[in-house]
Amino acid sequence: MPELPEVETTRLGLLPKVKGRRIDEVIVRNRRLRWPIPRNFEKMLAGQTVGDVHRRGKYLLWDCGTGFVLSHLGMSGSLRILQAETAALVHDHVDIVFDNSLVVRYHDPRRFGAMLWLAGRELDHPLLDKLGPEPLSSDFDGNYLHAASRGRRTSIKEFIMNGHVVVGVGNIYASEALFMAGIDPRRYAGTISRARCNKLAESIKQTLANAIRAGGSSLRDYVQADGELGYFQSEAQVYGRDEMPCNVCGSHVRSIRQGQRSTYFCATCQK
DNA sequence: CGAGAGTCCTGAAGGC
DNA sequence: TGCCTTCAGGACTCTC
C-alpha cells in the first residue's frame, strides 16, 4: 500500500522523465476510480507540457501550466514509466504518452486511487483545502501536535492518521512512529503531554524520512510504486509482527483493531 | 464540529 | 482441487 515515502519516491522517479515534456496522447481504459475520471480529461491534457510535479500529502500534482493533474495511488496504485509500445495489462487504467516515446502508466487493481484534472492556476480544490501540514515540514512539530490534540477523545493513533491533522501518516507508519515514541496507540489524543507530543512528532518525521531515504536509494531512476518494495517491511519494529517478540523487550507484539484498521504495538514498551 | 460507521474494489488467504 | 467467505486498506462521506 503506497504510503507517503512511496509517493515521494514515485514523484522523484517521474520528475526527470516528464519535466518539460509534452503530452502527446492520453488513453483511459477505465474511468471508474475513487471518483470517475472526468470526460474531458484526455482533451485537457493533450498538448500540455508538464512543468514540476508537486506532492501534497499522498496527492501528486502535475503542473501543466493551465491546470494540474491530481493523482492519488489509493492503496494498490502505481505509476510506472514504460516505453510507449509496451502492451497494457489488466488494471492498467490510464496511459499518459509523452513526446519522448515514454508513457506514464497508471495501474490500480482496487481502483481506490484518483486521476483528476484541476483547471486553472489555483490549487483551491476541496480535496486539498483542509489538509493538515506536511509531516516533514517545520509547520509540523510537537507544539502543533499538542495544540491540535487538546480536547480530542479519539485515539492518538487515529488522530495522527487523520489528514486534517497531518498528511501522509498511513497505517504502517502510525504504528511504527508510536512504537518509536513509546506511546500506547489507544491513549486519547487529548491526554498526551507536550513532551510526548514532541517525541511523537520527531518519531513521525524520522520514520518517514528513513523510509524515503531507503526507497530513494533502492530505486534510483526507475519508478516502481506498487508498495511491494519491501524496504520498509524489513525494518518494521511492530507492523505485521503480531505475536512475534518485541525487538526491544522481547514481549509479544500485540495486534488490535482501531477504527477498522489493524494496529500493532508492544504493551510493555508503549505506555 | 467531533466521533464512529459505511463505502468503494480486487486479490490473497483461510475454511471446509 | 475448488468454491465460498473474510479481510485488507486510504480517505472521503454520511449519520448522529
PDB file of C-alpha atoms (C1' of nucleotides) in Angstrom:
ATOM      1  CA  MET A   1       0.000   0.000   0.000  1.00  0.00           C
ATOM      2  CA  PRO A   2       1.641   3.209  -1.089  1.00  0.00           C
ATOM      3  CA  GLU A   3       2.401   5.416   1.875  1.00  0.00           C
ATOM      4  CA  LEU A   4       3.985   8.830   1.762  1.00  0.00           C
ATOM      5  CA  PRO A   5       7.522   7.502   1.192  1.00  0.00           C
ATOM      6  CA  GLU A   6       6.355   5.505  -1.829  1.00  0.00           C
ATOM      7  CA  VAL A   7       4.506   8.521  -3.198  1.00  0.00           C
ATOM      8  CA  GLU A   8       7.561  10.726  -2.772  1.00  0.00           C
ATOM      9  CA  THR A   9       9.742   8.077  -4.392  1.00  0.00           C
ATOM     10  CA  THR A  10       7.299   7.930  -7.294  1.00  0.00           C
ATOM     11  CA  ARG A  11       7.462  11.702  -7.622  1.00  0.00           C
ATOM     12  CA  LEU A  12      11.255  11.685  -7.665  1.00  0.00           C
ATOM     13  CA  GLY A  13      11.251   8.924 -10.267  1.00  0.00           C
ATOM     14  CA  LEU A  14       8.751  10.665 -12.525  1.00  0.00           C
ATOM     15  CA  LEU A  15      10.153  14.153 -12.372  1.00  0.00           C
ATOM     16  CA  PRO A  16      13.260  13.815 -14.559  1.00  0.00           C
ATOM     17  CA  LYS A  17      11.320  11.828 -17.167  1.00  0.00           C
ATOM     18  CA  VAL A  18       8.330  14.116 -17.585  1.00  0.00           C
ATOM     19  CA  LYS A  19       9.524  17.615 -16.703  1.00  0.00           C
ATOM     20  CA  GLY A  20       9.460  19.822 -19.764  1.00  0.00           C
ATOM     21  CA  ARG A  21       7.866  17.068 -21.841  1.00  0.00           C
ATOM     22  CA  ARG A  22       4.766  17.498 -23.948  1.00  0.00           C
ATOM     23  CA  ILE A  23       1.835  15.120 -23.572  1.00  0.00           C
ATOM     24  CA  ASP A  24       1.012  13.656 -26.973  1.00  0.00           C
ATOM     25  CA  GLU A  25      -1.904  11.474 -26.031  1.00  0.00           C
ATOM     26  CA  VAL A  26      -3.898  10.210 -23.067  1.00  0.00           C
ATOM     27  CA  ILE A  27      -5.560   6.805 -23.082  1.00  0.00           C
ATOM     28  CA  VAL A  28      -8.185   5.995 -20.456  1.00  0.00           C
ATOM     29  CA  ARG A  29      -9.238   2.359 -20.296  1.00  0.00           C
ATOM     30  CA  ASN A  30     -11.344   2.553 -17.148  1.00  0.00           C
ATOM     31  CA  ARG A  31     -12.767   5.781 -15.743  1.00  0.00           C
ATOM     32  CA  ARG A  32     -14.165   4.238 -12.573  1.00  0.00           C
ATOM     33  CA  LEU A  33     -11.616   5.134  -9.930  1.00  0.00           C
ATOM     34  CA  ARG A  34     -12.290   6.654  -6.478  1.00  0.00           C
ATOM     35  CA  TRP A  35     -14.079   9.324  -8.451  1.00  0.00           C
ATOM     36  CA  PRO A  36     -14.779   8.907 -12.145  1.00  0.00           C
ATOM     37  CA  ILE A  37     -12.069  10.302 -14.406  1.00  0.00           C
ATOM     38  CA  PRO A  38     -13.690  13.393 -15.936  1.00  0.00           C
ATOM     39  CA  ARG A  39     -14.935  13.190 -19.510  1.00  0.00           C
ATOM     40  CA  ASN A  40     -12.674  15.988 -20.648  1.00  0.00           C
ATOM     41  CA  PHE A  41      -9.537  14.539 -19.040  1.00  0.00           C
ATOM     42  CA  GLU A  42      -7.901  13.344 -22.266  1.00  0.00           C
ATOM     43  CA  LYS A  43      -8.762  16.522 -24.125  1.00  0.00           C
ATOM     44  CA  MET A  44      -7.477  18.813 -21.386  1.00  0.00           C
ATOM     45  CA  LEU A  45      -4.140  17.018 -21.116  1.00  0.00           C
ATOM     46  CA  ALA A  46      -3.299  16.526 -24.773  1.00  0.00           C
ATOM     47  CA  GLY A  47      -0.722  19.048 -25.892  1.00  0.00           C
ATOM     48  CA  GLN A  48       0.125  20.213 -22.372  1.00  0.00           C
ATOM     49  CA  THR A  49       3.714  20.500 -21.259  1.00  0.00           C
ATOM     50  CA  VAL A  50       4.430  19.226 -17.756  1.00  0.00           C
ATOM     51  CA  GLY A  51       6.416  21.546 -15.543  1.00  0.00           C
ATOM     52  CA  ASP A  52       7.055  20.495 -11.994  1.00  0.00           C
ATOM     53  CA  VAL A  53       5.435  17.593 -10.157  1.00  0.00           C
ATOM     54  CA  HIS A  54       4.488  18.512  -6.601  1.00  0.00           C
ATOM     55  CA  ARG A  55       3.366  16.365  -3.720  1.00  0.00           C
ATOM     56  CA  ARG A  56       0.774  17.320  -1.124  1.00  0.00           C
ATOM     57  CA  GLY A  57       0.267  14.522   1.374  1.00  0.00           C
ATOM     58  CA  LYS A  58      -0.172  11.493  -0.842  1.00  0.00           C
ATOM     59  CA  TYR A  59      -1.522  13.506  -3.747  1.00  0.00           C
ATOM     60  CA  LEU A  60       0.733  14.190  -6.718  1.00  0.00           C
ATOM     61  CA  LEU A  61       0.065  17.443  -8.563  1.00  0.00           C
ATOM     62  CA  TRP A  62       1.396  17.703 -12.085  1.00  0.00           C
ATOM     63  CA  ASP A  63       1.766  21.327 -13.063  1.00  0.00           C
ATOM     64  CA  CYS A  64       0.636  21.699 -16.661  1.00  0.00           C
ATOM     65  CA  GLY A  65       0.501  25.477 -16.853  1.00  0.00           C
ATOM     66  CA  THR A  66      -3.217  25.879 -17.497  1.00  0.00           C
ATOM     67  CA  GLY A  67      -4.099  23.397 -14.773  1.00  0.00           C
ATOM     68  CA  PHE A  68      -2.942  20.460 -12.699  1.00  0.00           C
ATOM     69  CA  VAL A  69      -3.313  16.722 -12.903  1.00  0.00           C
ATOM     70  CA  LEU A  70      -4.138  15.447  -9.442  1.00  0.00           C
ATOM     71  CA  SER A  71      -3.264  11.797  -8.910  1.00  0.00           C
ATOM     72  CA  HIS A  72      -3.523   9.522  -5.913  1.00  0.00           C
ATOM     73  CA  LEU A  73      -2.354   5.915  -5.713  1.00  0.00           C
ATOM     74  CA  GLY A  74      -5.011   4.777  -3.266  1.00  0.00           C
ATOM     75  CA  MET A  75      -3.828   1.566  -1.737  1.00  0.00           C
ATOM     76  CA  SER A  76      -2.906  -0.538  -4.754  1.00  0.00           C
ATOM     77  CA  GLY A  77      -1.968   2.056  -7.349  1.00  0.00           C
ATOM     78  CA  SER A  78       1.294   2.617  -9.158  1.00  0.00           C
ATOM     79  CA  LEU A  79       2.677   4.956 -11.780  1.00  0.00           C
ATOM     80  CA  ARG A  80       5.360   3.436 -13.946  1.00  0.00           C
ATOM     81  CA  ILE A  81       7.459   4.777 -16.768  1.00  0.00           C
ATOM     82  CA  LEU A  82       7.498   2.490 -19.759  1.00  0.00           C
ATOM     83  CA  GLN A  83       8.228   2.586 -23.453  1.00  0.00           C
ATOM     84  CA  ALA A  84       5.075   3.733 -25.206  1.00  0.00           C
ATOM     85  CA  GLU A  85       4.743   0.477 -27.148  1.00  0.00           C
ATOM     86  CA  THR A  86       4.674  -1.690 -24.003  1.00  0.00           C
ATOM     87  CA  ALA A  87       1.473  -3.716 -24.013  1.00  0.00           C
ATOM     88  CA  ALA A  88      -1.074  -2.780 -21.368  1.00  0.00           C
ATOM     89  CA  LEU A  89      -2.104  -5.405 -18.847  1.00  0.00           C
ATOM     90  CA  VAL A  90      -5.222  -5.856 -16.784  1.00  0.00           C
ATOM     91  CA  HIS A  91      -5.799  -2.943 -14.364  1.00  0.00           C
ATOM     92  CA  ASP A  92      -3.686  -0.574 -16.458  1.00  0.00           C
ATOM     93  CA  HIS A  93      -6.315   2.156 -16.414  1.00  0.00           C
ATOM     94  CA  VAL A  94      -4.569   5.242 -17.768  1.00  0.00           C
ATOM     95  CA  ASP A  95      -1.659   5.985 -20.107  1.00  0.00           C
ATOM     96  CA  ILE A  96      -0.124   9.427 -20.406  1.00  0.00           C
ATOM     97  CA  VAL A  97       2.009   9.288 -23.538  1.00  0.00           C
ATOM     98  CA  PHE A  98       4.844  11.797 -23.866  1.00  0.00           C
ATOM     99  CA  ASP A  99       6.717  13.186 -26.843  1.00  0.00           C
ATOM    100  CA  ASN A 100       9.842  11.228 -25.888  1.00  0.00           C
ATOM    101  CA  SER A 101       8.074   7.904 -26.611  1.00  0.00           C
ATOM    102  CA  LEU A 102       7.681   7.205 -22.909  1.00  0.00           C
ATOM    103  CA  VAL A 103       4.388   6.513 -21.230  1.00  0.00           C
ATOM    104  CA  VAL A 104       3.412   7.036 -17.616  1.00  0.00           C
ATOM    105  CA  ARG A 105       1.073   4.153 -16.920  1.00  0.00           C
ATOM    106  CA  TYR A 106      -1.359   4.169 -14.014  1.00  0.00           C
ATOM    107  CA  HIS A 107      -2.101   0.691 -12.707  1.00  0.00           C
ATOM    108  CA  ASP A 108      -4.546   0.125  -9.852  1.00  0.00           C
ATOM    109  CA  PRO A 109      -6.290  -3.217  -9.212  1.00  0.00           C
ATOM    110  CA  ARG A 110      -8.543  -1.932  -6.431  1.00  0.00           C
ATOM    111  CA  ARG A 111      -9.248   1.424  -8.029  1.00  0.00           C
ATOM    112  CA  PHE A 112      -9.141   3.334  -4.748  1.00  0.00           C
ATOM    113  CA  GLY A 113      -6.879   5.873  -6.401  1.00  0.00           C
ATOM    114  CA  ALA A 114      -7.743   9.002  -8.360  1.00  0.00           C
ATOM    115  CA  MET A 115      -6.868  10.879 -11.529  1.00  0.00           C
ATOM    116  CA  LEU A 116      -8.430  14.303 -11.883  1.00  0.00           C
ATOM    117  CA  TRP A 117      -7.922  17.497 -13.849  1.00  0.00           C
ATOM    118  CA  LEU A 118      -7.869  20.742 -11.840  1.00  0.00           C
ATOM    119  CA  ALA A 119      -8.330  23.647 -14.198  1.00  0.00           C
ATOM    120  CA  GLY A 120      -6.535  26.909 -13.531  1.00  0.00           C
ATOM    121  CA  ARG A 121      -3.522  28.063 -11.566  1.00  0.00           C
ATOM    122  CA  GLU A 122      -5.144  27.956  -8.133  1.00  0.00           C
ATOM    123  CA  LEU A 123      -4.918  24.781  -6.100  1.00  0.00           C
ATOM    124  CA  ASP A 124      -8.123  25.506  -4.239  1.00  0.00           C
ATOM    125  CA  HIS A 125      -9.707  22.124  -4.770  1.00  0.00           C
ATOM    126  CA  PRO A 126     -11.865  20.777  -1.882  1.00  0.00           C
ATOM    127  CA  LEU A 127      -9.627  17.702  -1.635  1.00  0.00           C
ATOM    128  CA  LEU A 128      -6.661  19.904  -0.803  1.00  0.00           C
ATOM    129  CA  ASP A 129      -8.282  22.726   1.149  1.00  0.00           C
ATOM    130  CA  LYS A 130      -8.482  21.207   4.600  1.00  0.00           C
ATOM    131  CA  LEU A 131      -5.304  19.157   4.661  1.00  0.00           C
ATOM    132  CA  GLY A 132      -3.015  19.426   7.666  1.00  0.00           C
ATOM    133  CA  PRO A 133       0.680  20.312   7.492  1.00  0.00           C
ATOM    134  CA  GLU A 134       3.318  18.202   5.795  1.00  0.00           C
ATOM    135  CA  PRO A 135       4.910  15.952   8.415  1.00  0.00           C
ATOM    136  CA  LEU A 136       8.449  16.696   7.233  1.00  0.00           C
ATOM    137  CA  SER A 137       7.971  20.467   7.219  1.00  0.00           C
ATOM    138  CA  SER A 138       8.721  22.845  10.072  1.00  0.00           C
ATOM    139  CA  ASP A 139       4.970  23.551  10.322  1.00  0.00           C
ATOM    140  CA  PHE A 140       4.629  20.167  11.945  1.00  0.00           C
ATOM    141  CA  ASP A 141       6.197  19.768  15.379  1.00  0.00           C
ATOM    142  CA  GLY A 142       5.358  18.835  18.949  1.00  0.00           C
ATOM    143  CA  ASN A 143       3.836  22.202  19.741  1.00  0.00           C
ATOM    144  CA  TYR A 144       1.465  21.921  16.803  1.00  0.00           C
ATOM    145  CA  LEU A 145       0.555  18.354  17.678  1.00  0.00           C
ATOM    146  CA  HIS A 146      -0.050  19.285  21.290  1.00  0.00           C
ATOM    147  CA  ALA A 147      -2.244  22.266  20.449  1.00  0.00           C
ATOM    148  CA  ALA A 148      -4.210  20.392  17.789  1.00  0.00           C
ATOM    149  CA  SER A 149      -4.955  17.432  20.033  1.00  0.00           C
ATOM    150  CA  ARG A 150      -6.315  19.238  23.110  1.00  0.00           C
ATOM    151  CA  GLY A 151      -9.854  18.116  23.848  1.00  0.00           C
ATOM    152  CA  ARG A 152      -9.769  15.318  21.299  1.00  0.00           C
ATOM    153  CA  ARG A 153     -11.061  11.993  22.585  1.00  0.00           C
ATOM    154  CA  THR A 154     -10.105   9.928  19.595  1.00  0.00           C
ATOM    155  CA  SER A 155      -7.149   7.585  19.984  1.00  0.00           C
ATOM    156  CA  ILE A 156      -3.723   9.049  19.302  1.00  0.00           C
ATOM    157  CA  LYS A 157      -3.222   6.523  16.529  1.00  0.00           C
ATOM    158  CA  GLU A 158      -6.368   7.510  14.664  1.00  0.00           C
ATOM    159  CA  PHE A 159      -5.559  11.150  15.358  1.00  0.00           C
ATOM    160  CA  ILE A 160      -2.178  11.110  13.598  1.00  0.00           C
ATOM    161  CA  MET A 161      -3.708   9.214  10.673  1.00  0.00           C
ATOM    162  CA  ASN A 162      -6.257  11.995  10.153  1.00  0.00           C
ATOM    163  CA  GLY A 163      -5.203  14.001   7.105  1.00  0.00           C
ATOM    164  CA  HIS A 164      -6.769  17.129   8.522  1.00  0.00           C
ATOM    165  CA  VAL A 165      -4.310  16.911  11.422  1.00  0.00           C
ATOM    166  CA  VAL A 166      -1.188  15.941   9.491  1.00  0.00           C
ATOM    167  CA  VAL A 167      -0.970  14.470   5.996  1.00  0.00           C
ATOM    168  CA  GLY A 168       0.735  11.320   4.848  1.00  0.00           C
ATOM    169  CA  VAL A 169       0.861   9.232   8.027  1.00  0.00           C
ATOM    170  CA  GLY A 170      -0.576   5.899   6.949  1.00  0.00           C
ATOM    171  CA  ASN A 171      -1.374   2.788   8.906  1.00  0.00           C
ATOM    172  CA  ILE A 172       2.134   1.311   8.854  1.00  0.00           C
ATOM    173  CA  TYR A 173       3.934   4.490   9.851  1.00  0.00           C
ATOM    174  CA  ALA A 174       1.406   5.365  12.542  1.00  0.00           C
ATOM    175  CA  SER A 175       2.150   2.093  14.345  1.00  0.00           C
ATOM    176  CA  GLU A 176       5.898   2.445  13.829  1.00  0.00           C
ATOM    177  CA  ALA A 177       6.074   6.080  14.972  1.00  0.00           C
ATOM    178  CA  LEU A 178       4.063   5.338  18.122  1.00  0.00           C
ATOM    179  CA  PHE A 179       6.395   2.469  18.918  1.00  0.00           C
ATOM    180  CA  MET A 180       9.417   4.697  18.443  1.00  0.00           C
ATOM    181  CA  ALA A 181       7.834   7.316  20.703  1.00  0.00           C
ATOM    182  CA  GLY A 182       6.851   4.742  23.343  1.00  0.00           C
ATOM    183  CA  ILE A 183       3.193   5.814  23.275  1.00  0.00           C
ATOM    184  CA  ASP A 184       0.286   3.394  23.630  1.00  0.00           C
ATOM    185  CA  PRO A 185      -1.817   3.778  20.440  1.00  0.00           C
ATOM    186  CA  ARG A 186      -5.052   3.522  22.456  1.00  0.00           C
ATOM    187  CA  ARG A 187      -4.458   6.656  24.508  1.00  0.00           C
ATOM    188  CA  TYR A 188      -6.784   9.585  23.931  1.00  0.00           C
ATOM    189  CA  ALA A 189      -5.026  12.167  21.778  1.00  0.00           C
ATOM    190  CA  GLY A 190      -6.025  14.936  24.173  1.00  0.00           C
ATOM    191  CA  THR A 191      -4.186  13.360  27.095  1.00  0.00           C
ATOM    192  CA  ILE A 192      -0.697  13.207  25.572  1.00  0.00           C
ATOM    193  CA  SER A 193       1.717  15.580  27.316  1.00  0.00           C
ATOM    194  CA  ARG A 194       3.639  18.275  25.489  1.00  0.00           C
ATOM    195  CA  ALA A 195       6.925  16.408  25.970  1.00  0.00           C
ATOM    196  CA  ARG A 196       5.463  13.253  24.485  1.00  0.00           C
ATOM    197  CA  CYS A 197       3.943  15.221  21.597  1.00  0.00           C
ATOM    198  CA  ASN A 198       7.462  16.461  20.865  1.00  0.00           C
ATOM    199  CA  LYS A 199       8.731  12.915  20.895  1.00  0.00           C
ATOM    200  CA  LEU A 200       5.907  11.717  18.672  1.00  0.00           C
ATOM    201  CA  ALA A 201       6.360  14.469  16.106  1.00  0.00           C
ATOM    202  CA  GLU A 202      10.064  13.659  15.919  1.00  0.00           C
ATOM    203  CA  SER A 203       9.304   9.945  15.591  1.00  0.00           C
ATOM    204  CA  ILE A 204       6.897  10.581  12.720  1.00  0.00           C
ATOM    205  CA  LYS A 205       9.494  12.663  10.915  1.00  0.00           C
ATOM    206  CA  GLN A 206      12.187  10.082  11.487  1.00  0.00           C
ATOM    207  CA  THR A 207      10.213   7.023  10.337  1.00  0.00           C
ATOM    208  CA  LEU A 208       9.047   8.788   7.184  1.00  0.00           C
ATOM    209  CA  ALA A 209      12.446  10.261   6.376  1.00  0.00           C
ATOM    210  CA  ASN A 210      14.154   6.907   6.895  1.00  0.00           C
ATOM    211  CA  ALA A 211      11.723   5.201   4.540  1.00  0.00           C
ATOM    212  CA  ILE A 212      12.110   7.881   1.876  1.00  0.00           C
ATOM    213  CA  ARG A 213      15.864   7.543   2.078  1.00  0.00           C
ATOM    214  CA  ALA A 214      15.669   3.750   1.805  1.00  0.00           C
ATOM    215  CA  GLY A 215      13.225   3.944  -1.097  1.00  0.00           C
ATOM    216  CA  GLY A 216      15.204   6.539  -2.967  1.00  0.00           C
ATOM    217  CA  SER A 217      18.483   4.682  -2.745  1.00  0.00           C
ATOM    218  CA  SER A 218      16.957   1.386  -3.790  1.00  0.00           C
ATOM    219  CA  LEU A 219      15.038   2.811  -6.735  1.00  0.00           C
ATOM    220  CA  ARG A 220      17.300   5.339  -8.392  1.00  0.00           C
ATOM    221  CA  ASP A 221      15.841   6.363 -11.727  1.00  0.00           C
ATOM    222  CA  TYR A 222      13.220   3.693 -12.020  1.00  0.00           C
ATOM    223  CA  VAL A 223       9.712   4.102 -10.780  1.00  0.00           C
ATOM    224  CA  GLN A 224       8.305   1.105  -9.023  1.00  0.00           C
ATOM    225  CA  ALA A 225       5.499   2.179  -6.829  1.00  0.00           C
ATOM    226  CA  ASP A 226       3.007  -0.515  -6.083  1.00  0.00           C
ATOM    227  CA  GLY A 227       4.108  -0.741  -2.485  1.00  0.00           C
ATOM    228  CA  GLU A 228       5.691  -4.147  -2.916  1.00  0.00           C
ATOM    229  CA  LEU A 229       9.163  -2.813  -2.358  1.00  0.00           C
ATOM    230  CA  GLY A 230       9.619  -4.467   0.972  1.00  0.00           C
ATOM    231  CA  TYR A 231      12.245  -1.985   2.029  1.00  0.00           C
ATOM    232  CA  PHE A 232      10.152  -0.801   4.899  1.00  0.00           C
ATOM    233  CA  GLN A 233       8.640  -4.101   5.990  1.00  0.00           C
ATOM    234  CA  SER A 234      12.113  -5.458   6.570  1.00  0.00           C
ATOM    235  CA  GLU A 235      12.733  -2.668   9.057  1.00  0.00           C
ATOM    236  CA  ALA A 236       9.339  -2.717  10.765  1.00  0.00           C
ATOM    237  CA  GLN A 237       9.586  -2.949  14.541  1.00  0.00           C
ATOM    238  CA  VAL A 238       5.940  -3.788  15.169  1.00  0.00           C
ATOM    239  CA  TYR A 239       3.828  -3.575  11.984  1.00  0.00           C
ATOM    240  CA  GLY A 240       2.783  -7.020  10.807  1.00  0.00           C
ATOM    241  CA  ARG A 241       4.660  -8.660  13.672  1.00  0.00           C
ATOM    242  CA  ASP A 242       1.669  -9.938  15.662  1.00  0.00           C
ATOM    243  CA  GLU A 243       2.757 -12.461  18.313  1.00  0.00           C
ATOM    244  CA  MET A 244       6.421 -12.023  17.446  1.00  0.00           C
ATOM    245  CA  PRO A 245       8.860 -10.852  20.125  1.00  0.00           C
ATOM    246  CA  CYS A 246       9.405  -7.139  20.526  1.00  0.00           C
ATOM    247  CA  ASN A 247      12.878  -6.245  19.292  1.00  0.00           C
ATOM    248  CA  VAL A 248      13.446  -4.126  22.386  1.00  0.00           C
ATOM    249  CA  CYS A 249      11.987  -6.033  25.342  1.00  0.00           C
ATOM    250  CA  GLY A 250      11.105  -9.475  23.981  1.00  0.00           C
ATOM    251  CA  SER A 251       7.447  -9.478  24.971  1.00  0.00           C
ATOM    252  CA  HIS A 252       4.908 -10.353  22.309  1.00  0.00           C
ATOM    253  CA  VAL A 253       3.812  -7.681  19.855  1.00  0.00           C
ATOM    254  CA  ARG A 254       0.049  -7.273  20.003  1.00  0.00           C
ATOM    255  CA  SER A 255      -2.463  -6.630  17.239  1.00  0.00           C
ATOM    256  CA  ILE A 256      -5.731  -4.775  17.817  1.00  0.00           C
ATOM    257  CA  ARG A 257      -8.388  -3.034  15.712  1.00  0.00           C
ATOM    258  CA  GLN A 258      -8.797   0.728  15.809  1.00  0.00           C
ATOM    259  CA  GLY A 259     -11.278   2.427  13.517  1.00  0.00           C
ATOM    260  CA  GLN A 260     -11.469  -0.635  11.272  1.00  0.00           C
ATOM    261  CA  ARG A 261      -7.671  -0.677  10.923  1.00  0.00           C
ATOM    262  CA  SER A 262      -5.114  -3.007  12.393  1.00  0.00           C
ATOM    263  CA  THR A 263      -2.719  -1.558  14.931  1.00  0.00           C
ATOM    264  CA  TYR A 264       0.451  -3.253  16.169  1.00  0.00           C
ATOM    265  CA  PHE A 265       2.182  -2.308  19.391  1.00  0.00           C
ATOM    266  CA  CYS A 266       4.208  -3.532  22.344  1.00  0.00           C
ATOM    267  CA  ALA A 267       2.244  -3.126  25.562  1.00  0.00           C
ATOM    268  CA  THR A 268       5.467  -3.190  27.590  1.00  0.00           C
ATOM    269  CA  CYS A 269       7.383  -0.528  25.664  1.00  0.00           C
ATOM    270  CA  GLN A 270       4.374   1.682  24.889  1.00  0.00           C
ATOM    271  CA  LYS A 271       2.515   3.363  27.733  1.00  0.00           C
TER     272      LYS A 271
ATOM    273  C1'  DC B   1     -17.745  20.275  14.899  1.00  0.00           C
ATOM    274  C1'  DG B   2     -16.299  15.553  16.579  1.00  0.00           C
ATOM    275  C1'  DA B   3     -16.694  10.599  16.549  1.00  0.00           C
ATOM    276  C1'  DG B   4     -17.758   6.490  14.530  1.00  0.00           C
ATOM    277  C1'  DA B   5     -19.504   3.781  10.811  1.00  0.00           C
ATOM    278  C1'  DG B   6     -20.056   2.986   5.841  1.00  0.00           C
ATOM    279  C1'  DT B   7     -18.246   2.891   1.290  1.00  0.00           C
ATOM    280  C1'  DC B   8     -15.641   1.972  -2.948  1.00  0.00           C
ATOM    281  C1'  DC B   9     -12.694  -2.536  -5.010  1.00  0.00           C
ATOM    282  C1'  DT B  10      -9.828  -6.849  -6.068  1.00  0.00           C
ATOM    283  C1'  DG B  11      -6.816 -10.388  -4.671  1.00  0.00           C
ATOM    284  C1'  DA B  12      -4.931 -13.148  -1.127  1.00  0.00           C
ATOM    285  C1'  DA B  13      -5.737 -16.276   2.449  1.00  0.00           C
ATOM    286  C1'  DG B  14      -8.340 -19.405   5.164  1.00  0.00           C
ATOM    287  C1'  DG B  15     -12.104 -22.847   5.958  1.00  0.00           C
ATOM    288  C1'  DC B  16     -14.490 -26.878   4.612  1.00  0.00           C
TER     289       DC B  16
ATOM    290  C1'  DT C   1      -8.825 -29.206  -6.101  1.00  0.00           C
ATOM    291  C1'  DG C   2     -12.138 -25.692  -5.733  1.00  0.00           C
ATOM    292  C1'  DC C   3     -15.643 -22.869  -4.135  1.00  0.00           C
ATOM    293  C1'  DC C   4     -17.139 -19.587  -0.649  1.00  0.00           C
ATOM    294  C1'  DT C   5     -16.207 -16.267   2.940  1.00  0.00           C
ATOM    295  C1'  DT C   6     -13.405 -12.973   5.146  1.00  0.00           C
ATOM    296  C1'  DC C   7     -10.179  -9.475   5.309  1.00  0.00           C
ATOM    297  C1'  DA C   8      -7.015  -5.802   3.966  1.00  0.00           C
ATOM    298  C1'  DG C   9      -6.711  -0.787   3.398  1.00  0.00           C
ATOM    299  C1'  DG C  10      -6.855   5.370   2.000  1.00  0.00           C
ATOM    300  C1'  DA C  11      -9.643   8.548   2.914  1.00  0.00           C
ATOM    301  C1'  DC C  12     -13.813  10.571   1.598  1.00  0.00           C
ATOM    302  C1'  DT C  13     -18.744  10.750   3.023  1.00  0.00           C
ATOM    303  C1'  DC C  14     -22.596  10.074   5.755  1.00  0.00           C
ATOM    304  C1'  DT C  15     -25.111   9.878  10.237  1.00  0.00           C
ATOM    305  C1'  DC C  16     -25.872  11.084  14.811  1.00  0.00           C
TER     306       DC C  16
END
